[in-house]
Short mmCIF file of C-alpha atoms in Angstrom, two decimals:
data_model
loop_
_atom_site.label_atom_id
_atom_site.label_comp_id
_atom_site.label_asym_id
_atom_site.label_seq_id
_atom_site.Cartn_x
_atom_site.Cartn_y
_atom_site.Cartn_z
CA UNK D 514 22.58 -37.16 -5.88
CA UNK D 515 23.23 -34.92 -2.74
CA UNK D 516 24.04 -31.54 -4.76
CA UNK D 517 24.17 -32.66 -8.29
CA UNK D 518 23.33 -29.95 -10.57
CA UNK D 519 20.41 -31.61 -13.05
CA UNK D 520 20.69 -29.19 -16.26
CA UNK D 521 16.92 -29.42 -18.53
CA UNK D 522 18.62 -28.27 -22.65
CA UNK D 523 16.51 -25.90 -23.99
CA UNK D 524 12.77 -27.17 -25.27
CA UNK D 525 9.54 -28.18 -22.95
CA UNK D 526 9.53 -31.17 -20.73
CA UNK D 527 6.86 -32.51 -19.07
CA UNK D 528 5.92 -32.07 -15.15
CA UNK D 529 5.34 -32.34 -12.50
CA UNK D 530 8.56 -32.70 -11.16
CA UNK D 531 9.37 -33.07 -7.44
CA UNK D 532 12.84 -32.48 -5.61
CA UNK D 533 13.29 -34.22 -2.54
CA UNK D 534 17.42 -33.89 -2.34
CA UNK D 535 19.83 -31.29 -2.43
CA UNK D 536 20.42 -30.02 -5.59
CA UNK D 537 20.48 -27.61 -8.44
CA UNK D 538 17.64 -27.66 -11.15
CA UNK D 539 17.85 -25.22 -13.94
CA UNK D 540 17.50 -24.90 -17.53
CA UNK D 541 18.96 -22.97 -21.02
CA UNK D 542 17.83 -20.88 -22.61
CA UNK D 543 14.56 -21.92 -24.15
CA UNK D 544 13.15 -24.86 -21.39
CA UNK D 545 9.82 -25.18 -20.25
CA UNK D 546 8.54 -26.67 -17.34
CA UNK D 547 4.66 -27.52 -18.31
CA UNK D 548 2.28 -29.04 -15.93
CA UNK D 549 -0.17 -29.72 -17.92
CA UNK D 550 -2.98 -28.08 -16.36
CA UNK D 551 -2.52 -30.87 -13.47
CA UNK D 552 -1.28 -30.41 -10.00
CA UNK D 553 1.59 -28.28 -9.75
CA UNK D 554 4.95 -27.55 -11.85
CA UNK D 555 7.24 -28.06 -9.91
CA UNK D 556 6.43 -29.25 -5.73
CA UNK D 557 10.17 -29.35 -2.96
CA UNK D 558 10.53 -31.12 -0.22
CA UNK D 559 14.62 -30.41 0.05
CA UNK D 560 16.22 -28.08 2.13
CA UNK D 561 18.89 -25.90 -0.39
CA UNK D 562 17.08 -26.83 -3.18
CA UNK D 563 17.93 -24.30 -6.21
CA UNK D 564 15.89 -24.18 -8.82
CA UNK D 565 16.98 -21.52 -11.65
CA UNK D 566 16.63 -20.34 -15.59
CA UNK D 567 13.61 -21.97 -16.25
CA UNK D 568 10.03 -21.63 -17.32
CA UNK D 569 7.66 -22.95 -15.23
CA UNK D 570 3.48 -22.50 -16.82
CA UNK D 571 -0.04 -24.65 -17.16
CA UNK D 572 -1.07 -25.30 -13.64
CA UNK D 573 -3.67 -26.78 -12.00
CA UNK D 574 -6.53 -24.51 -10.78
CA UNK D 575 -7.88 -26.74 -7.44
CA UNK D 576 -7.47 -23.80 -5.12
CA UNK D 577 -7.72 -26.52 -1.36
CA UNK D 578 -4.40 -27.63 -3.80
CA UNK D 579 -2.58 -25.02 -3.87
CA UNK D 580 -2.00 -25.42 -7.44
CA UNK D 581 0.59 -23.54 -7.91
CA UNK D 582 4.11 -22.72 -10.72
CA UNK D 583 6.27 -24.08 -7.64
CA UNK D 584 5.38 -25.69 -3.56
CA UNK D 585 8.54 -25.37 -1.41
CA UNK D 586 7.35 -28.15 1.58
CA UNK D 587 8.64 -27.45 4.84
CA UNK D 588 11.89 -26.23 3.50
CA UNK D 589 14.27 -23.33 3.70
CA UNK D 590 17.39 -22.00 2.76
CA UNK D 591 16.00 -23.03 -0.37
CA UNK D 592 17.16 -20.27 -3.28
CA UNK D 593 14.44 -19.81 -6.63
CA UNK D 594 16.06 -16.96 -8.87
CA UNK D 595 15.19 -16.23 -12.64
CA UNK D 596 12.59 -17.90 -12.97
CA UNK D 597 9.34 -17.09 -15.59
CA UNK D 598 5.99 -19.30 -14.56
CA UNK D 599 2.75 -17.74 -16.93
CA UNK D 600 -0.29 -20.23 -16.98
CA UNK D 601 -0.46 -20.99 -13.36
CA UNK D 602 -3.13 -20.14 -10.52
CA UNK D 603 -1.06 -19.46 -7.62
CA UNK D 604 3.23 -18.83 -8.11
CA UNK D 605 5.35 -20.07 -6.07
CA UNK D 606 4.22 -20.79 -2.29
CA UNK D 607 6.26 -21.56 0.48
CA UNK D 608 4.57 -23.63 3.90
CA UNK D 609 6.19 -23.90 7.02
CA UNK D 610 9.74 -23.18 4.89
CA UNK D 611 12.52 -20.52 6.80
CA UNK D 612 14.68 -17.78 4.05
CA UNK D 613 13.11 -18.92 1.04
CA UNK D 614 14.80 -16.33 -1.60
CA UNK D 615 13.57 -15.27 -5.29
CA UNK D 616 14.85 -13.48 -7.13
CA UNK D 617 14.78 -11.83 -10.17
CA UNK D 618 11.39 -13.42 -11.27
CA UNK D 619 8.18 -13.76 -13.30
CA UNK D 620 4.78 -14.30 -12.27
CA UNK D 621 1.78 -13.94 -14.26
CA UNK D 622 -1.48 -16.11 -13.32
CA UNK D 623 -4.33 -16.12 -14.95
CA UNK D 624 -6.78 -13.35 -13.65
CA UNK D 625 -8.88 -10.69 -15.27
CA UNK D 626 -7.07 -7.85 -13.95
CA UNK D 627 -10.54 -5.69 -13.78
CA UNK D 628 -12.04 -8.55 -11.88
CA UNK D 629 -14.57 -6.94 -8.39
CA UNK D 630 -13.60 -6.45 -5.24
CA UNK D 631 -16.04 -8.72 -3.79
CA UNK D 632 -15.04 -11.76 -7.09
CA UNK D 633 -12.20 -11.52 -6.24
CA UNK D 634 -12.37 -12.23 -2.26
CA UNK D 635 -13.47 -15.52 -2.68
CA UNK D 636 -11.66 -18.89 -2.02
CA UNK D 637 -12.44 -20.45 -6.14
CA UNK D 638 -11.69 -17.56 -7.92
CA UNK D 639 -8.03 -17.61 -8.02
CA UNK D 640 -4.66 -18.08 -6.03
CA UNK D 641 -1.96 -15.44 -4.91
CA UNK D 642 1.30 -14.31 -6.30
CA UNK D 643 3.39 -15.06 -3.96
CA UNK D 644 2.01 -16.89 -1.33
CA UNK D 645 4.36 -17.63 2.38
CA UNK D 646 2.76 -18.77 5.59
CA UNK D 647 4.48 -19.56 8.28
CA UNK D 648 7.98 -19.19 7.19
CA UNK D 649 10.60 -16.77 8.14
CA UNK D 650 12.29 -14.83 6.61
CA UNK D 651 11.29 -14.70 3.17
CA UNK D 652 12.90 -12.81 0.50
CA UNK D 653 11.57 -10.63 -2.24
CA UNK D 654 13.98 -9.68 -5.29
CA UNK D 655 13.63 -7.83 -8.45
CA UNK D 656 10.62 -9.38 -9.01
CA UNK D 657 7.13 -9.37 -11.23
CA UNK D 658 4.54 -9.96 -9.96
CA UNK D 659 0.47 -9.30 -11.95
CA UNK D 660 -2.81 -10.89 -12.41
CA UNK D 661 -3.20 -12.90 -9.36
CA UNK D 662 -6.08 -12.48 -6.91
CA UNK D 663 -3.05 -10.65 -4.20
CA UNK D 664 0.37 -10.31 -5.19
CA UNK D 665 2.24 -10.28 -2.23
CA UNK D 666 0.13 -12.72 0.45
CA UNK D 667 2.07 -12.95 3.82
CA UNK D 668 0.00 -15.01 7.12
CA UNK D 669 2.96 -15.40 10.10
CA UNK D 670 5.06 -14.71 7.97
CA UNK D 671 7.80 -12.38 9.59
CA UNK D 672 11.00 -10.62 9.41
CA UNK D 673 9.81 -10.85 5.40
CA UNK D 674 11.75 -9.02 3.50
CA UNK D 675 10.45 -7.21 0.08
CA UNK D 676 12.29 -5.39 -2.17
CA UNK D 677 12.37 -3.65 -6.03
CA UNK D 678 9.34 -5.44 -6.62
CA UNK D 679 6.90 -4.73 -9.26
CA UNK D 680 3.21 -5.41 -8.25
CA UNK D 681 0.49 -4.49 -11.00
CA UNK D 682 -2.37 -5.14 -11.72
CA UNK D 683 -3.86 -7.65 -9.69
CA UNK D 684 -7.90 -8.64 -8.74
CA UNK D 685 -7.41 -7.20 -4.37
CA UNK D 686 -3.74 -6.02 -3.68
CA UNK D 687 -0.65 -5.29 -4.53
CA UNK D 688 -0.20 -6.73 -1.13
CA UNK D 689 -1.29 -7.86 1.57
CA UNK D 690 -0.38 -9.12 5.15
CA UNK D 691 -1.75 -10.53 7.45
CA UNK D 692 0.32 -11.35 11.37
CA UNK D 693 3.39 -10.46 10.27
CA UNK D 694 6.36 -8.23 11.68
CA UNK D 695 9.06 -7.00 11.74
CA UNK D 696 8.64 -7.11 8.27
CA UNK D 697 11.08 -4.38 6.29
CA UNK D 698 8.27 -3.33 2.12
CA UNK D 699 11.35 -0.86 0.11
CA UNK D 700 11.27 0.56 -2.94
CA UNK D 701 8.56 -1.45 -4.49
CA UNK D 702 6.06 -0.29 -6.94
CA UNK D 703 2.02 -0.58 -6.51
CA UNK D 704 0.38 0.46 -9.48
CA UNK D 705 -3.61 -0.81 -11.07
CA UNK D 706 -4.19 -2.77 -8.73
CA UNK D 707 -7.43 -3.23 -7.01
CA UNK D 708 -5.77 -2.01 -3.77
CA UNK D 709 -2.38 -1.27 -3.06
CA UNK D 710 -1.13 -2.70 -0.04
CA UNK D 711 -2.61 -3.33 3.05
CA UNK D 712 -1.52 -4.26 6.12
CA UNK D 713 -3.52 -6.62 9.38
CA UNK D 714 -2.89 -7.03 12.07
CA UNK D 715 1.46 -6.86 11.78
CA UNK D 716 4.17 -4.25 13.45
CA UNK D 717 7.29 -2.95 13.48
CA UNK D 718 7.25 -2.43 9.59
CA UNK D 719 9.28 -0.49 7.69
CA UNK D 720 8.31 0.87 4.54
CA UNK D 721 10.02 3.01 2.73
CA UNK D 722 11.06 4.52 -1.12
CA UNK D 723 8.19 2.84 -2.65
CA UNK D 724 5.04 3.87 -5.34
CA UNK D 725 1.60 3.33 -4.36
CA UNK D 726 -0.22 4.64 -7.97
CA UNK D 727 -3.73 5.08 -9.56
CA UNK D 728 -4.87 2.22 -6.98
CA UNK D 729 -9.05 2.95 -7.74
CA UNK D 730 -11.88 1.80 -6.94
CA UNK D 731 -15.00 2.32 -4.50
CA UNK D 732 -13.06 0.72 -1.12
CA UNK D 733 -9.53 0.99 -2.94
CA UNK D 734 -6.45 1.88 -1.19
CA UNK D 735 -2.59 2.62 -1.67
CA UNK D 736 -1.44 2.01 1.19
CA UNK D 737 -4.07 0.14 4.44
CA UNK D 738 -3.17 0.13 7.19
CA UNK D 739 -5.55 -1.97 9.89
CA UNK D 740 -4.22 -3.24 13.52
CA UNK D 741 -0.52 -2.17 12.89
CA UNK D 742 1.50 -0.13 15.22
CA UNK D 743 5.35 0.49 15.14
CA UNK D 744 5.61 1.28 11.67
CA UNK D 745 7.67 3.60 10.30
CA UNK D 746 6.10 5.14 6.87
CA UNK D 747 9.22 7.60 5.00
CA UNK D 748 9.44 8.20 1.63
CA UNK D 749 6.95 6.74 -0.57
CA UNK D 750 4.60 8.47 -3.41
CA UNK D 751 1.14 7.91 -2.52
CA UNK D 752 -0.59 8.83 -5.63
CA UNK D 753 -3.72 9.58 -7.47
CA UNK D 754 -5.50 6.29 -5.35
CA UNK D 755 -8.73 6.35 -3.81
CA UNK D 756 -7.10 6.89 -0.95
CA UNK D 757 -4.40 6.94 0.13
CA UNK D 758 -3.39 6.32 3.42
CA UNK D 759 -5.86 4.84 5.90
CA UNK D 760 -5.92 4.33 9.29
CA UNK D 761 -7.56 2.07 11.66
CA UNK D 762 -6.77 0.63 15.43
CA UNK D 763 -2.76 1.33 14.18
CA UNK D 764 -0.45 3.21 16.62
CA UNK D 765 2.51 4.57 17.37
CA UNK D 766 3.54 5.16 13.85
CA UNK D 767 5.47 7.40 11.80
CA UNK D 768 4.86 9.56 8.09
CA UNK D 769 7.94 11.09 6.84
CA UNK D 770 9.65 12.44 4.36
CA UNK D 771 6.04 11.15 1.61
CA UNK D 772 4.42 12.69 -1.37
CA UNK D 773 0.10 12.14 -0.85
CA UNK D 774 -0.74 13.91 -4.43
CA UNK D 775 -3.73 13.33 -6.42
CA UNK D 776 -6.11 11.56 -4.52
CA UNK D 777 -9.09 11.27 -3.49
CA UNK D 778 -8.58 11.59 0.25
CA UNK D 779 -5.13 12.37 1.46
CA UNK D 780 -4.99 10.67 4.16
CA UNK D 781 -7.71 8.89 5.96
CA UNK D 782 -8.17 7.86 9.50
CA UNK D 783 -10.67 5.83 12.27
CA UNK D 784 -11.01 7.54 15.98
CA UNK D 785 -9.89 4.23 16.83
CA UNK D 786 -6.33 5.39 16.04
CA UNK D 787 -3.48 7.23 18.13
CA UNK D 788 -0.17 8.64 18.80
CA UNK D 789 0.69 8.42 15.13
CA UNK D 790 3.08 11.62 13.51
CA UNK D 791 2.89 12.61 10.58
CA UNK D 792 5.91 15.33 9.55
CA UNK D 793 7.70 16.95 6.42
CA UNK D 794 5.30 14.94 3.97
CA UNK D 795 3.60 17.01 1.09
CA UNK D 796 0.85 17.23 1.01
CA UNK D 797 -0.05 17.74 -2.99
CA UNK D 798 -4.24 18.82 -4.55
CA UNK D 799 -5.81 15.75 -2.83
CA UNK D 800 -9.94 16.44 -2.36
CA UNK D 801 -9.77 15.76 1.30
CA UNK D 802 -6.03 16.15 2.68
CA UNK D 803 -7.56 14.65 5.86
CA UNK D 804 -10.48 12.18 7.09
CA UNK D 805 -11.18 11.71 10.31
CA UNK D 806 -14.67 11.08 11.96
CA UNK D 807 -13.51 12.26 15.30
CA UNK D 808 -13.12 15.80 16.63
CA UNK D 809 -11.28 15.99 19.33
CA UNK D 810 -7.69 13.25 18.50
CA UNK D 811 -4.51 12.36 19.12
CA UNK D 812 -3.20 12.00 15.83
CA UNK D 813 -0.52 14.84 15.63
CA UNK D 814 0.27 16.48 12.38
CA UNK D 815 3.30 17.99 13.11
CA UNK D 816 6.59 16.57 14.99
CA UNK D 817 7.05 19.84 17.93
CA UNK D 818 9.90 20.97 15.28
CA UNK D 819 8.68 20.69 11.70
CA UNK D 820 5.15 20.60 9.94
CA UNK D 821 4.13 19.02 6.77
CA UNK D 822 3.10 21.06 3.01
CA UNK D 823 -0.37 21.16 2.20
CA UNK D 824 -1.56 22.82 -1.14
CA UNK D 825 -3.80 25.71 -1.10
CA UNK D 826 -3.21 26.46 2.43
CA UNK D 827 -2.13 29.79 2.17
CA UNK D 828 -1.29 31.38 5.58
CA UNK D 829 2.35 34.08 5.29
CA UNK D 830 6.19 33.45 6.09
CA UNK D 831 6.86 37.50 7.41
CA UNK D 832 10.12 36.45 8.84
CA UNK D 833 10.82 34.24 5.48
CA UNK D 834 12.29 31.40 7.17
CA UNK D 835 10.13 29.24 5.39
CA UNK D 836 7.38 28.44 8.22
CA UNK D 837 3.81 29.36 7.68
CA UNK D 838 3.41 31.76 10.64
CA UNK D 839 0.16 31.02 11.05
CA UNK D 840 -0.95 27.24 11.91
CA UNK D 841 -2.82 25.39 9.32
CA UNK D 842 -6.17 22.74 10.15
CA UNK D 843 -6.46 20.12 7.78
CA UNK D 844 -9.74 19.03 7.90
CA UNK D 845 -12.53 20.49 6.85
CA UNK D 846 -16.25 20.58 7.86
CA UNK D 847 -17.08 19.44 3.91
CA UNK D 848 -13.93 16.48 5.08
CA UNK D 849 -15.97 15.78 8.20
CA UNK D 850 -18.84 15.70 6.87
CA UNK D 851 -18.75 13.46 3.90
CA UNK D 852 -16.64 10.64 6.63
CA UNK D 853 -20.08 10.51 8.22
CA UNK D 854 -22.18 10.62 5.39
CA UNK D 855 -20.49 10.01 2.71
CA UNK D 856 -23.58 10.49 -0.27
CA UNK D 857 -22.13 14.40 0.03
CA UNK D 858 -19.03 13.42 -1.72
CA UNK D 859 -21.43 14.24 -4.75
CA UNK D 860 -21.75 17.92 -4.14
CA UNK D 861 -17.18 18.25 -3.36
CA UNK D 862 -16.88 21.05 -6.40
CA UNK D 863 -20.50 23.04 -5.78
CA UNK D 864 -20.17 27.25 -4.78
CA UNK D 865 -22.04 25.89 -1.63
CA UNK D 866 -18.47 23.73 -0.64
CA UNK D 867 -16.04 26.58 -1.69
CA UNK D 868 -18.44 29.40 1.04
CA UNK D 869 -18.34 26.45 2.83
CA UNK D 870 -14.28 26.70 2.87
CA UNK D 871 -13.86 30.46 2.44
CA UNK D 872 -17.03 30.73 6.14
CA UNK D 873 -14.59 27.93 7.82
CA UNK D 874 -11.79 30.44 7.16
CA UNK D 875 -13.71 33.30 8.66
CA UNK D 876 -15.65 31.73 11.86
CA UNK D 877 -13.19 28.97 13.81
CA UNK D 878 -16.21 28.11 15.08
CA UNK D 879 -16.63 25.99 12.14
CA UNK D 880 -13.40 24.33 12.26
CA UNK D 881 -14.30 20.54 12.67
CA UNK D 882 -11.50 19.49 14.50
CA UNK D 883 -8.50 19.74 17.00
CA UNK D 884 -5.95 18.28 14.39
CA UNK D 885 -3.51 21.05 13.21
CA UNK D 886 -0.79 21.64 11.90
CA UNK D 887 1.62 23.63 14.08
CA UNK D 888 4.76 24.28 11.39
CA UNK D 889 3.13 24.19 8.16
CA UNK D 890 5.86 24.45 5.19
CA UNK D 891 5.16 27.48 3.12
CA UNK D 892 6.44 25.83 0.22
CA UNK D 893 6.95 21.93 -0.85
CA UNK D 894 9.44 20.15 0.67
CA UNK D 895 12.55 18.16 -0.48
CA UNK D 896 12.63 14.95 -0.57
CA UNK D 897 14.98 11.94 -1.67
CA UNK D 898 14.52 10.40 -5.24
CA UNK D 899 12.82 8.08 -6.49
CA UNK D 900 13.82 4.64 -5.78
CA UNK D 901 11.65 2.75 -7.29
CA UNK D 902 11.15 2.36 -11.38
CA UNK D 903 9.56 5.28 -12.38
CA UNK D 904 6.97 5.40 -14.61
CA UNK D 905 4.81 7.74 -12.78
CA UNK D 906 5.13 11.34 -12.00
CA UNK D 907 7.12 11.00 -8.07
CA UNK D 908 7.35 14.60 -7.77
CA UNK D 909 4.73 17.06 -6.47
CA UNK D 910 3.95 19.36 -8.80
CA UNK D 911 1.12 22.26 -7.90
CA UNK D 912 -2.01 23.57 -10.13
CA UNK D 913 -2.94 27.15 -9.61
CA UNK D 914 -5.44 26.62 -6.94
CA UNK D 915 -9.00 26.68 -7.98
CA UNK D 916 -10.50 30.27 -7.12
CA UNK D 917 -14.19 30.49 -4.70
CA UNK D 918 -16.13 32.75 -7.04
CA UNK D 919 -17.19 36.21 -6.06
CA UNK D 920 -20.70 35.19 -5.67
CA UNK D 921 -20.44 32.38 -3.51
CA UNK D 922 -18.20 34.93 -1.10
CA UNK D 923 -21.60 36.52 -0.55
CA UNK D 924 -23.74 33.53 0.85
CA UNK D 925 -20.53 31.96 2.44
CA UNK D 926 -22.29 33.90 5.41
CA UNK D 927 -25.34 31.59 5.09
CA UNK D 928 -23.41 28.95 3.92
CA UNK D 929 -21.71 29.48 7.77
CA UNK D 930 -25.02 29.35 9.79
CA UNK D 931 -26.01 26.47 7.34
CA UNK D 932 -22.61 24.58 8.49
CA UNK D 933 -22.05 25.05 11.87
CA UNK D 934 -25.62 24.22 12.89
CA UNK D 935 -25.45 21.11 10.28
CA UNK D 936 -22.19 20.44 11.83
CA UNK D 937 -23.37 21.10 16.05
CA UNK D 938 -26.78 18.84 15.00
CA UNK D 939 -23.97 16.27 13.55
CA UNK D 940 -21.97 16.25 17.24
CA UNK D 941 -24.31 15.64 19.17
CA UNK D 942 -25.80 12.77 17.29
#
């Protein structure tokens, strides 16, 4: 009857199951629902249903039928708590089901986390851990998601809230949004995914106190923004990714109080971006702190009062106020050139490139961009405590700077002339 509680005793119970009226479905310790590798293990067709304290396993493998551990269809205010999902094609799927709550669940799919990004993007490759479509105000809290294509995929899921969630070893994105407005992502960790977090066609997001770490590959990003504007990105740790932050056609976002450390490219900005502001961030030991594909930019690397800390920036602070007395240009000539010709990155640590770096400081004409931090901090900026699970180094650690060999200085002038010719040739190409 409506409102009843159905309790499954310990042991294996055959699925699939369908819930068609509001009730509580729960399990004693050791209760398992086994789908027998056919269809979806549990399908919910009723609002205000509660499912808790169960293990669900062995869904079918049909992508077109969205075989999953749980499907919630046209049902509002459904609550899923303390569920364990194993050997499932999709994990939890919500379609036109507003205010779906998932709390303290553990989802593990079937995909090899080392699957290539191209293979993971194939329609038949595998499903997503949490897949919400046209479902507003969904909440995902305290949940672990691993070994799916996307850990979480949100499409037209406005007002979604993801908190205290671990997304690791997924074959494509830890979290992927499409056309989602006013979402919140906080205190979550994205690690060892093909890419950490891809936010696309989604605006007015708040992304705070997360960790994006160890997401590496040929096209791998810690945080990717495409057609994403008017967002706030604060207090995040973006560590050891191929590209820390990537922006394309994304405008008026603010990045404040973040740590970018040991990334290949710290921030990679396309010319389609404008009016993004970076202030009070620590950019530490990134191979290329900032890379642009345009000389003039409307993106700012200070907010008019405070800038960022850039490891290895040099400078001096004669008045002792903590702000360098010289401005800092975070875009190097070599990063500008290698952005246009990626094959040049193999020369990143060569003596010629180090000499070109020295020459940039001597010959201002070599500077490739008008991007400038007018208030660079000479010391790392204190950041808020890491609120995500502590499994990586999340405070700025600066290694001793690599000193330019004395011999490189002898041909710095030659490199400067060659670099200036190459740079000017690239600008007019």
